[in-house]
Tab-separated table of C-alpha atoms (C1' of nucleotides) in Angstrom:
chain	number	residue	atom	x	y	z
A	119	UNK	CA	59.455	154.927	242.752
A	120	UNK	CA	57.786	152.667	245.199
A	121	UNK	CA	54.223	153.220	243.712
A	122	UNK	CA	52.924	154.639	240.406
A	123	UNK	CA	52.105	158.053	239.720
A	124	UNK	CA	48.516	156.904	240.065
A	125	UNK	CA	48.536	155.243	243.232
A	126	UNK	CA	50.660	158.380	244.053
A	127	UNK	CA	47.554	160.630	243.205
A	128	UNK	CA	44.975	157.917	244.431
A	129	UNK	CA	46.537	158.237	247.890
A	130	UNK	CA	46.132	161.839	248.072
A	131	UNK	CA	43.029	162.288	246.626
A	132	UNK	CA	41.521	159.903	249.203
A	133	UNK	CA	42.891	162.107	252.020
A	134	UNK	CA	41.945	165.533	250.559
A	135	UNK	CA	38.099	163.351	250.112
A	136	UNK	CA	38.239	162.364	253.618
A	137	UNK	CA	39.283	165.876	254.874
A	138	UNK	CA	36.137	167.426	253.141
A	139	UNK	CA	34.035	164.693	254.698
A	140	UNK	CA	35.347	165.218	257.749
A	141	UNK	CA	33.719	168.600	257.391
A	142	UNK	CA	30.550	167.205	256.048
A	143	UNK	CA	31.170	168.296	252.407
A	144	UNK	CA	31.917	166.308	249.268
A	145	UNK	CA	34.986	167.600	246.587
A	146	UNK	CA	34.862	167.865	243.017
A	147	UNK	CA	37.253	166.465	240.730
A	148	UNK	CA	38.305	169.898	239.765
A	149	UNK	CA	38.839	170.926	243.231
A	150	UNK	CA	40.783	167.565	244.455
A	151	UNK	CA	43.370	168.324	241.523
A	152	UNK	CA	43.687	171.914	242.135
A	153	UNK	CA	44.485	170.790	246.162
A	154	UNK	CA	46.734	167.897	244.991
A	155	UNK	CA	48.074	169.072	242.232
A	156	UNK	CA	47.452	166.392	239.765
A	157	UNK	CA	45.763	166.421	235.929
A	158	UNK	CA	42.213	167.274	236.195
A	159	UNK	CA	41.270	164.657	234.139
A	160	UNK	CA	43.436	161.843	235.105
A	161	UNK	CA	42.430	162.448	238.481
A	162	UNK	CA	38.883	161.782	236.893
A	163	UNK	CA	39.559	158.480	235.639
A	164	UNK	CA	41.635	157.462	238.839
A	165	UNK	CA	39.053	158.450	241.093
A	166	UNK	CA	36.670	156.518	238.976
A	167	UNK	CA	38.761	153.290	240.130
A	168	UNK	CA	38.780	153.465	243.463
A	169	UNK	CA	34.990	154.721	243.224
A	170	UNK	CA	34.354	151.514	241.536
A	171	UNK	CA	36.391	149.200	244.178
A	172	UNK	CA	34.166	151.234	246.887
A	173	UNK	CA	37.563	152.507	248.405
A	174	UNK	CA	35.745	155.922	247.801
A	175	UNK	CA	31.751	157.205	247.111
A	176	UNK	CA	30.678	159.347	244.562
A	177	UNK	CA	27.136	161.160	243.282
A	178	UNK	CA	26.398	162.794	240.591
A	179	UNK	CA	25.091	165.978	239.785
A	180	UNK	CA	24.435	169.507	241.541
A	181	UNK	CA	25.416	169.078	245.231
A	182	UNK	CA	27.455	166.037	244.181
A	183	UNK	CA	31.061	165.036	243.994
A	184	UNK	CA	33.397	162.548	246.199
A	185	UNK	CA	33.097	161.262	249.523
A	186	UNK	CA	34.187	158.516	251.947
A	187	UNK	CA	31.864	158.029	254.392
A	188	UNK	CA	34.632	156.262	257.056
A	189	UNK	CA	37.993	156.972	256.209
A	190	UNK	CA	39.015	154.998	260.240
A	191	UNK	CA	37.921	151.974	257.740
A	192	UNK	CA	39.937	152.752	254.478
A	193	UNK	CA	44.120	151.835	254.731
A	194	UNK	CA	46.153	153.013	252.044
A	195	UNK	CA	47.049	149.229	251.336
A	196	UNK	CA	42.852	149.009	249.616
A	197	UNK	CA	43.861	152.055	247.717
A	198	UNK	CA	47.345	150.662	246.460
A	199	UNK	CA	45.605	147.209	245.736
A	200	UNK	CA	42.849	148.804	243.859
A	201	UNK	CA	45.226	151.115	241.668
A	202	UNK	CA	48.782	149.136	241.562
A	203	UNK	CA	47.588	145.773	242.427
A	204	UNK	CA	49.195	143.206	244.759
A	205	UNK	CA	52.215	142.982	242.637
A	206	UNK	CA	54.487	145.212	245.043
A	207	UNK	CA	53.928	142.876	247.687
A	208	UNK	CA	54.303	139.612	245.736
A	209	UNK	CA	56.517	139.647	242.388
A	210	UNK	CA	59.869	138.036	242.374
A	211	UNK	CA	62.600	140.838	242.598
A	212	UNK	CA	64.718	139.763	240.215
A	213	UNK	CA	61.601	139.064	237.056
A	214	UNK	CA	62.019	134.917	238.146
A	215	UNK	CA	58.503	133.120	236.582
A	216	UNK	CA	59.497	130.314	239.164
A	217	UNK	CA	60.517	132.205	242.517
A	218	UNK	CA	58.734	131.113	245.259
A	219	UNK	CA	59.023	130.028	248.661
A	220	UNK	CA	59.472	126.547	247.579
A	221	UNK	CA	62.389	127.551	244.915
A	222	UNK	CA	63.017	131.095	245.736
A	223	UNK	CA	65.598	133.340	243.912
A	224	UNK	CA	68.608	134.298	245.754
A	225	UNK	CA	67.130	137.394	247.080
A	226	UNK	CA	63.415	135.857	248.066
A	227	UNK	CA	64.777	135.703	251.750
A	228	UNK	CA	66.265	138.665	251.952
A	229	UNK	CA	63.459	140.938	250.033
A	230	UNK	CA	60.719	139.478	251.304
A	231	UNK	CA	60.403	140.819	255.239
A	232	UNK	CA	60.768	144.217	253.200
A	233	UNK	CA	57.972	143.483	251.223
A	234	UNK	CA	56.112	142.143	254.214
A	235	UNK	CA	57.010	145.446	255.826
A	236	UNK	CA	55.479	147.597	253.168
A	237	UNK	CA	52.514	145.306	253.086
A	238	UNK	CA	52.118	145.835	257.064
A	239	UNK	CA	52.814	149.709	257.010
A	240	UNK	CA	49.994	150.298	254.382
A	241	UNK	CA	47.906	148.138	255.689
A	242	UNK	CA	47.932	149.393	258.976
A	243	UNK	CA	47.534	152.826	258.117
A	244	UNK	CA	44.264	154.495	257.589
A	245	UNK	CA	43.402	157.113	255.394
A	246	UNK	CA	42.068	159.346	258.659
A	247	UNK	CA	45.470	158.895	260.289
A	248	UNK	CA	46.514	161.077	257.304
A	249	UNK	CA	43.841	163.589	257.139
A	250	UNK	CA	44.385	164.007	261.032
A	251	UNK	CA	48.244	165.091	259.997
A	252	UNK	CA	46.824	167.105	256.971
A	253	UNK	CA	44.220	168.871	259.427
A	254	UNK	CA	47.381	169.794	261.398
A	255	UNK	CA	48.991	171.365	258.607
A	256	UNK	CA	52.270	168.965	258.908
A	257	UNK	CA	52.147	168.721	255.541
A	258	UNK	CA	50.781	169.403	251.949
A	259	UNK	CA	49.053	167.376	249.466
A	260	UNK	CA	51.384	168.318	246.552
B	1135	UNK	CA	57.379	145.960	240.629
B	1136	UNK	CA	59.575	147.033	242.914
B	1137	UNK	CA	62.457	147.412	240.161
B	1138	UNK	CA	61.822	148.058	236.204
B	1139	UNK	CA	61.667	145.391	234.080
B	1140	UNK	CA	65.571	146.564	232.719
B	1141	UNK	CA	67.135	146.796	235.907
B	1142	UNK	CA	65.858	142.866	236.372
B	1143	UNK	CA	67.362	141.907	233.138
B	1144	UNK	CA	70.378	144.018	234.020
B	1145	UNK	CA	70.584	141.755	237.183
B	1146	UNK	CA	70.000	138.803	235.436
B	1147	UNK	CA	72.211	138.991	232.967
B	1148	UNK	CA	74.933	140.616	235.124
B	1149	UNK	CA	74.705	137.153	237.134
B	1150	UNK	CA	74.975	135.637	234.255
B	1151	UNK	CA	78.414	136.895	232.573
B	1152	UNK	CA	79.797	136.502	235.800
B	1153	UNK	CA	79.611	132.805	236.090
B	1154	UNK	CA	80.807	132.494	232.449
B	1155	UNK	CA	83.527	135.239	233.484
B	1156	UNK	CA	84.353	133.017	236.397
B	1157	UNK	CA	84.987	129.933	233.847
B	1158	UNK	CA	87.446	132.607	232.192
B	1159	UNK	CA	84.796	132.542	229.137
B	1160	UNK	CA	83.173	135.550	228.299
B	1161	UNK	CA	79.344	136.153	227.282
B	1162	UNK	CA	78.055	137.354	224.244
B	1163	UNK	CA	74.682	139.424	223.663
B	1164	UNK	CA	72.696	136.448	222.239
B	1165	UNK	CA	73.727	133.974	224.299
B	1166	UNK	CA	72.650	136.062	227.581
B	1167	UNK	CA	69.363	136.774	226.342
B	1168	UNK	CA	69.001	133.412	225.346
B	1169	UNK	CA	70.262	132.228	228.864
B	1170	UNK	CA	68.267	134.992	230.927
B	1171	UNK	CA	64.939	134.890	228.693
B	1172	UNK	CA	65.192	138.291	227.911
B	1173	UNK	CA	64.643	140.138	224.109
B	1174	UNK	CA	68.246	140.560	222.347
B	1175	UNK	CA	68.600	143.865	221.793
B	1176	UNK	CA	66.571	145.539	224.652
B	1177	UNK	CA	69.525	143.459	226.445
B	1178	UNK	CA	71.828	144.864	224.316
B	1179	UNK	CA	71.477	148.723	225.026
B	1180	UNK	CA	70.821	147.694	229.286
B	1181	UNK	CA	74.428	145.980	228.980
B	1182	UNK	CA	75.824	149.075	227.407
B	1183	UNK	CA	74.526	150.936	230.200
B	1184	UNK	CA	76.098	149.001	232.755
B	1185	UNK	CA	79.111	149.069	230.591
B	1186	UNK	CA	79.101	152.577	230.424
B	1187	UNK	CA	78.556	152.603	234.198
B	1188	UNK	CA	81.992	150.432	234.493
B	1189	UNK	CA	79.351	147.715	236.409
B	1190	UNK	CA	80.824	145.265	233.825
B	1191	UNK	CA	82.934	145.164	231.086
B	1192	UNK	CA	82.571	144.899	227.097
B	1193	UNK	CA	84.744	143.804	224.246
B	1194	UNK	CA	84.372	143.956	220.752
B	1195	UNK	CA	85.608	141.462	217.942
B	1196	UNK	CA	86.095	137.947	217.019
B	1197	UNK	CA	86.481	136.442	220.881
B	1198	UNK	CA	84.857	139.113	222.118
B	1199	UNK	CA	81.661	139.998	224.597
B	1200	UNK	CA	80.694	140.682	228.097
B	1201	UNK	CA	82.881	140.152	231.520
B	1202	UNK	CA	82.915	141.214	235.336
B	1203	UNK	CA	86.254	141.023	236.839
B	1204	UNK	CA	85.774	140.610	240.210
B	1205	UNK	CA	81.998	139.920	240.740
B	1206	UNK	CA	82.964	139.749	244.510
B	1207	UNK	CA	82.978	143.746	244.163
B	1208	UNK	CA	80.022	144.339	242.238
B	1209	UNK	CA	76.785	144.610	244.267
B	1210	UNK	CA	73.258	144.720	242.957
B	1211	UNK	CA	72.766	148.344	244.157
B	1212	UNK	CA	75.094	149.393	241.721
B	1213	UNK	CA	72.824	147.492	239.100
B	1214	UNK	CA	69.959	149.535	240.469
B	1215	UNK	CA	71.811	152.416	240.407
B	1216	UNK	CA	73.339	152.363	237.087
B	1217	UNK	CA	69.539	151.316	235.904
B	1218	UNK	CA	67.001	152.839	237.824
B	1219	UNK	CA	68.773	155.379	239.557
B	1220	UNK	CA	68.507	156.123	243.550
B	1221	UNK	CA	64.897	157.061	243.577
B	1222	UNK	CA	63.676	153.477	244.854
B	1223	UNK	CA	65.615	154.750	248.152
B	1224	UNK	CA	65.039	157.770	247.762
B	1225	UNK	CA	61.457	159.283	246.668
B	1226	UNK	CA	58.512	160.184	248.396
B	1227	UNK	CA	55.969	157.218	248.663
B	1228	UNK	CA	53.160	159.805	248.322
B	1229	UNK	CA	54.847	161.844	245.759
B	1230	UNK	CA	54.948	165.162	247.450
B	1231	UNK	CA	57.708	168.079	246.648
B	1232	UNK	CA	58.589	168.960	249.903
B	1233	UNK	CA	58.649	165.797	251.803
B	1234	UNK	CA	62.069	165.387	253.954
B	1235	UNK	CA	63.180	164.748	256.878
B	1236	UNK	CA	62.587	168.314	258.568
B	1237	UNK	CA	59.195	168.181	256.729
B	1238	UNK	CA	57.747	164.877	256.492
B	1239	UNK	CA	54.769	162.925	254.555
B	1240	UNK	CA	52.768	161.253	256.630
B	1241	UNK	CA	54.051	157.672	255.568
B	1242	UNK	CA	57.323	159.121	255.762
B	1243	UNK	CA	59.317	157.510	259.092
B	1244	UNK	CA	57.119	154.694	258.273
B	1245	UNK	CA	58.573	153.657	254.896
B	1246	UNK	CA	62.181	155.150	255.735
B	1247	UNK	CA	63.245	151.752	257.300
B	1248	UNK	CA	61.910	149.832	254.982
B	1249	UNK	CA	63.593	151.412	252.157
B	1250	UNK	CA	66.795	151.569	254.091
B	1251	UNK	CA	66.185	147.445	254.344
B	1252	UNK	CA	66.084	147.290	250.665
B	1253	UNK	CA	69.042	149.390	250.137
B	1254	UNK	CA	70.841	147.587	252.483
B	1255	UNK	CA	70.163	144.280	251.535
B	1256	UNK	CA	71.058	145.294	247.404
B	1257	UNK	CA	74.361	146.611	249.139
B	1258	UNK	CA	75.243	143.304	250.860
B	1259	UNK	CA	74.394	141.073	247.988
B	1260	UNK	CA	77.183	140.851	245.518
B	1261	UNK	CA	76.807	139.328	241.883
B	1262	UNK	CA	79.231	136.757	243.232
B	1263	UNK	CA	76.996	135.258	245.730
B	1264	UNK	CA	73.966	135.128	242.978
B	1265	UNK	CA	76.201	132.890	240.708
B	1266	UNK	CA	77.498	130.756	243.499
B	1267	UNK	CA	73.852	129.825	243.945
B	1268	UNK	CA	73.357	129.871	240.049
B	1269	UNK	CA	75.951	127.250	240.128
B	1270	UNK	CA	74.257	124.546	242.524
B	1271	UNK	CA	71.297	125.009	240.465
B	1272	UNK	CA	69.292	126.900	243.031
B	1273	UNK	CA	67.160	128.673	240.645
B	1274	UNK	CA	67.926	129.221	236.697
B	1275	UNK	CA	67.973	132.783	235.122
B	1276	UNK	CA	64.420	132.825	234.030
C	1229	DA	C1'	9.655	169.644	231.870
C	1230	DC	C1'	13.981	172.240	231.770
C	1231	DA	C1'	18.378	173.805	232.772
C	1232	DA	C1'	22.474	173.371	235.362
C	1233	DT	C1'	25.760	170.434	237.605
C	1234	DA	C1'	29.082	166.816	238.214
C	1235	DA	C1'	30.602	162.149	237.719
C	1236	DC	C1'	30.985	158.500	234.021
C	1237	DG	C1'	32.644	156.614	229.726
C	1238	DG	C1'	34.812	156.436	225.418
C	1239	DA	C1'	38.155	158.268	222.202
C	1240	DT	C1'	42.414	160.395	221.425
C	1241	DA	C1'	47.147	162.174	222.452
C	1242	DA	C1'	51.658	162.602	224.551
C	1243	DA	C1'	55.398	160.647	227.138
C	1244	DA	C1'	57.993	156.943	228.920
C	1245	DA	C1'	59.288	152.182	228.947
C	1246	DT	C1'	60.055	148.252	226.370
C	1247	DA	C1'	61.348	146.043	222.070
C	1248	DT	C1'	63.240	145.548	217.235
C	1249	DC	C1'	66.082	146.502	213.301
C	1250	DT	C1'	70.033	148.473	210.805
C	1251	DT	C1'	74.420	150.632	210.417
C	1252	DT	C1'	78.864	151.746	212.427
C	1253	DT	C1'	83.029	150.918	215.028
C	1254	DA	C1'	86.592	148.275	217.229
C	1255	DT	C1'	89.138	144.039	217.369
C	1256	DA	C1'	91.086	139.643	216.025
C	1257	DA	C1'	92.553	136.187	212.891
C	1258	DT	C1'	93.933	134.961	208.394
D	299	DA	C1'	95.013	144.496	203.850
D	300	DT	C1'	90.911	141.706	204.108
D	301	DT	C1'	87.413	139.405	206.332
D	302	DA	C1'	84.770	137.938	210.177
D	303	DT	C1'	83.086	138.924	214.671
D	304	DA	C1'	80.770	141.266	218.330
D	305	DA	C1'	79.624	145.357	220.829
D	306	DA	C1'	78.148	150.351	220.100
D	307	DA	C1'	75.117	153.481	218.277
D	308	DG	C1'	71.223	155.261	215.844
D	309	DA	C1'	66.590	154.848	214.012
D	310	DT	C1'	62.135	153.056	214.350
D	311	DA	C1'	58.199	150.454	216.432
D	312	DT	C1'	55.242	148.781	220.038
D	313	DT	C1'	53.278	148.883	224.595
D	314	DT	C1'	52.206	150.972	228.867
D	315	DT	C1'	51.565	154.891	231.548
D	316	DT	C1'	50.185	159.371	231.956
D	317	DA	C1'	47.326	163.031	230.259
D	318	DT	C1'	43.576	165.502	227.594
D	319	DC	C1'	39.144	166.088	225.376
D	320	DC	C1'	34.290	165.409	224.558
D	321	DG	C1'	29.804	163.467	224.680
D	322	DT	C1'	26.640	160.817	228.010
D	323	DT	C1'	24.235	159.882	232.183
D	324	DA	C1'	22.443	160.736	236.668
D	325	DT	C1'	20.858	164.118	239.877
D	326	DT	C1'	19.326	168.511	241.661
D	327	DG	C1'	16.845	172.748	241.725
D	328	DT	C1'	13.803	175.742	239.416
DNA sequence: ACAATAACGGATAAAAATATCTTTTATAAT
DNA sequence: ATTATAAAAGATATTTTTATCCGTTATTGT
């Protein structure tokens, strides 16, 4: 797996947020698992992340829940950096404490316009892009 | 990560037994995870898996230990493989059921080339060319 | 003020990945 | 045959990831 079950979760959380938004209504934790079909409470804590890193908005109480009020301005490469980290786009293949540019393992060169790939397609790819698809019904969250 | 931290030491030390195997010496548990900074036994079981997997070869006894044949025909996607399994070029980025093809995720025909990059690019790297490097001291094993 | 709501935070648990230790099995040399 | 060697195999431990539970805090509406 490319990303972690979290980031997996974080992703489409963030859309199913952004869809309700779109609609000028905030989701529940409870309501984004149900739709995404992730643990209620591990949702909790991974929506609490990306709350934190301002990928996402939240208020409490009656009338409250998650939001994001531009989703144009949120790419899924903020969401993977704020759950995964950088990591994907930057450790050495093959584990190497050394491999760099400068002394790079022998598959630096070949891995790293992949990684540079990954980096561009996330980053280049915004959260309403995907609710616009989801709105469509081309696919489902889970 | 893009691979686990076993399939790394499973490259590593598959590199490795193949230069020793190309001095006509073979390699013994200790001295790999001495050579590849990895711990001894964790090593042990990954090597049994890629023995298992006929992606190298094991002998017991006095003058025993670890050897690839012909390194030239042993690619890192069959370390991968034998490791981690196919999912890497495989899975869903987002982590949904139904994603295919026919029924795509939204990141779907965007990450497809990029994981066909990576699997191509494990395919055309054999363990050979890794040690020929190893042996001009192009980058050490840890 | 009070009650209801919903995210936040801390504690705990289960599962998977990583790591260690011990015993068994196969092989080789004496 | 006996002993030494080295991988195989099994048991256990630690760490990380994933998952659950519960009390707290902030906010809203009455």
């Amino acid at each position: 797996m490319i990303l972690s079950k979290s980031c997996e979760y974080g992703i489409r959380a963030a859309v199913y947020i952004a869809y309700k938004s779109s609609k000028g209504l905030k989701a529940g934790i409870t309501e984004i698992s149900d739709e995404i079909g992730s643990p209620v409470h591990f949702t909790g804590k991974i929506l609490q992340q990306l709350s934190r890193k301002k990928v996402i908005s939240a208020i409490k109480g009656p009338n409250g829940g998650y939001f994001i009020e531009n989703s144009a301005n949120v790419y899924l490469v903020d969401i993977v950096r704020a759950i995964d980290g950088n990591e994907l786009f930057s450790a050495c293949v093959m584990g190497l404490k050394n491999c760099s540019d400068l002394r790079p393992c022998p598959m630096h060169e070949q891995i790293k316009p992949v990684r540079t790939q990954l980096l561009i397609e996330f980053s280049k790819k915004s959260v309403q892009e995907l609710v616009q698809d989801y709105e469509q019904n081309k696919y489902f969250l889970k």
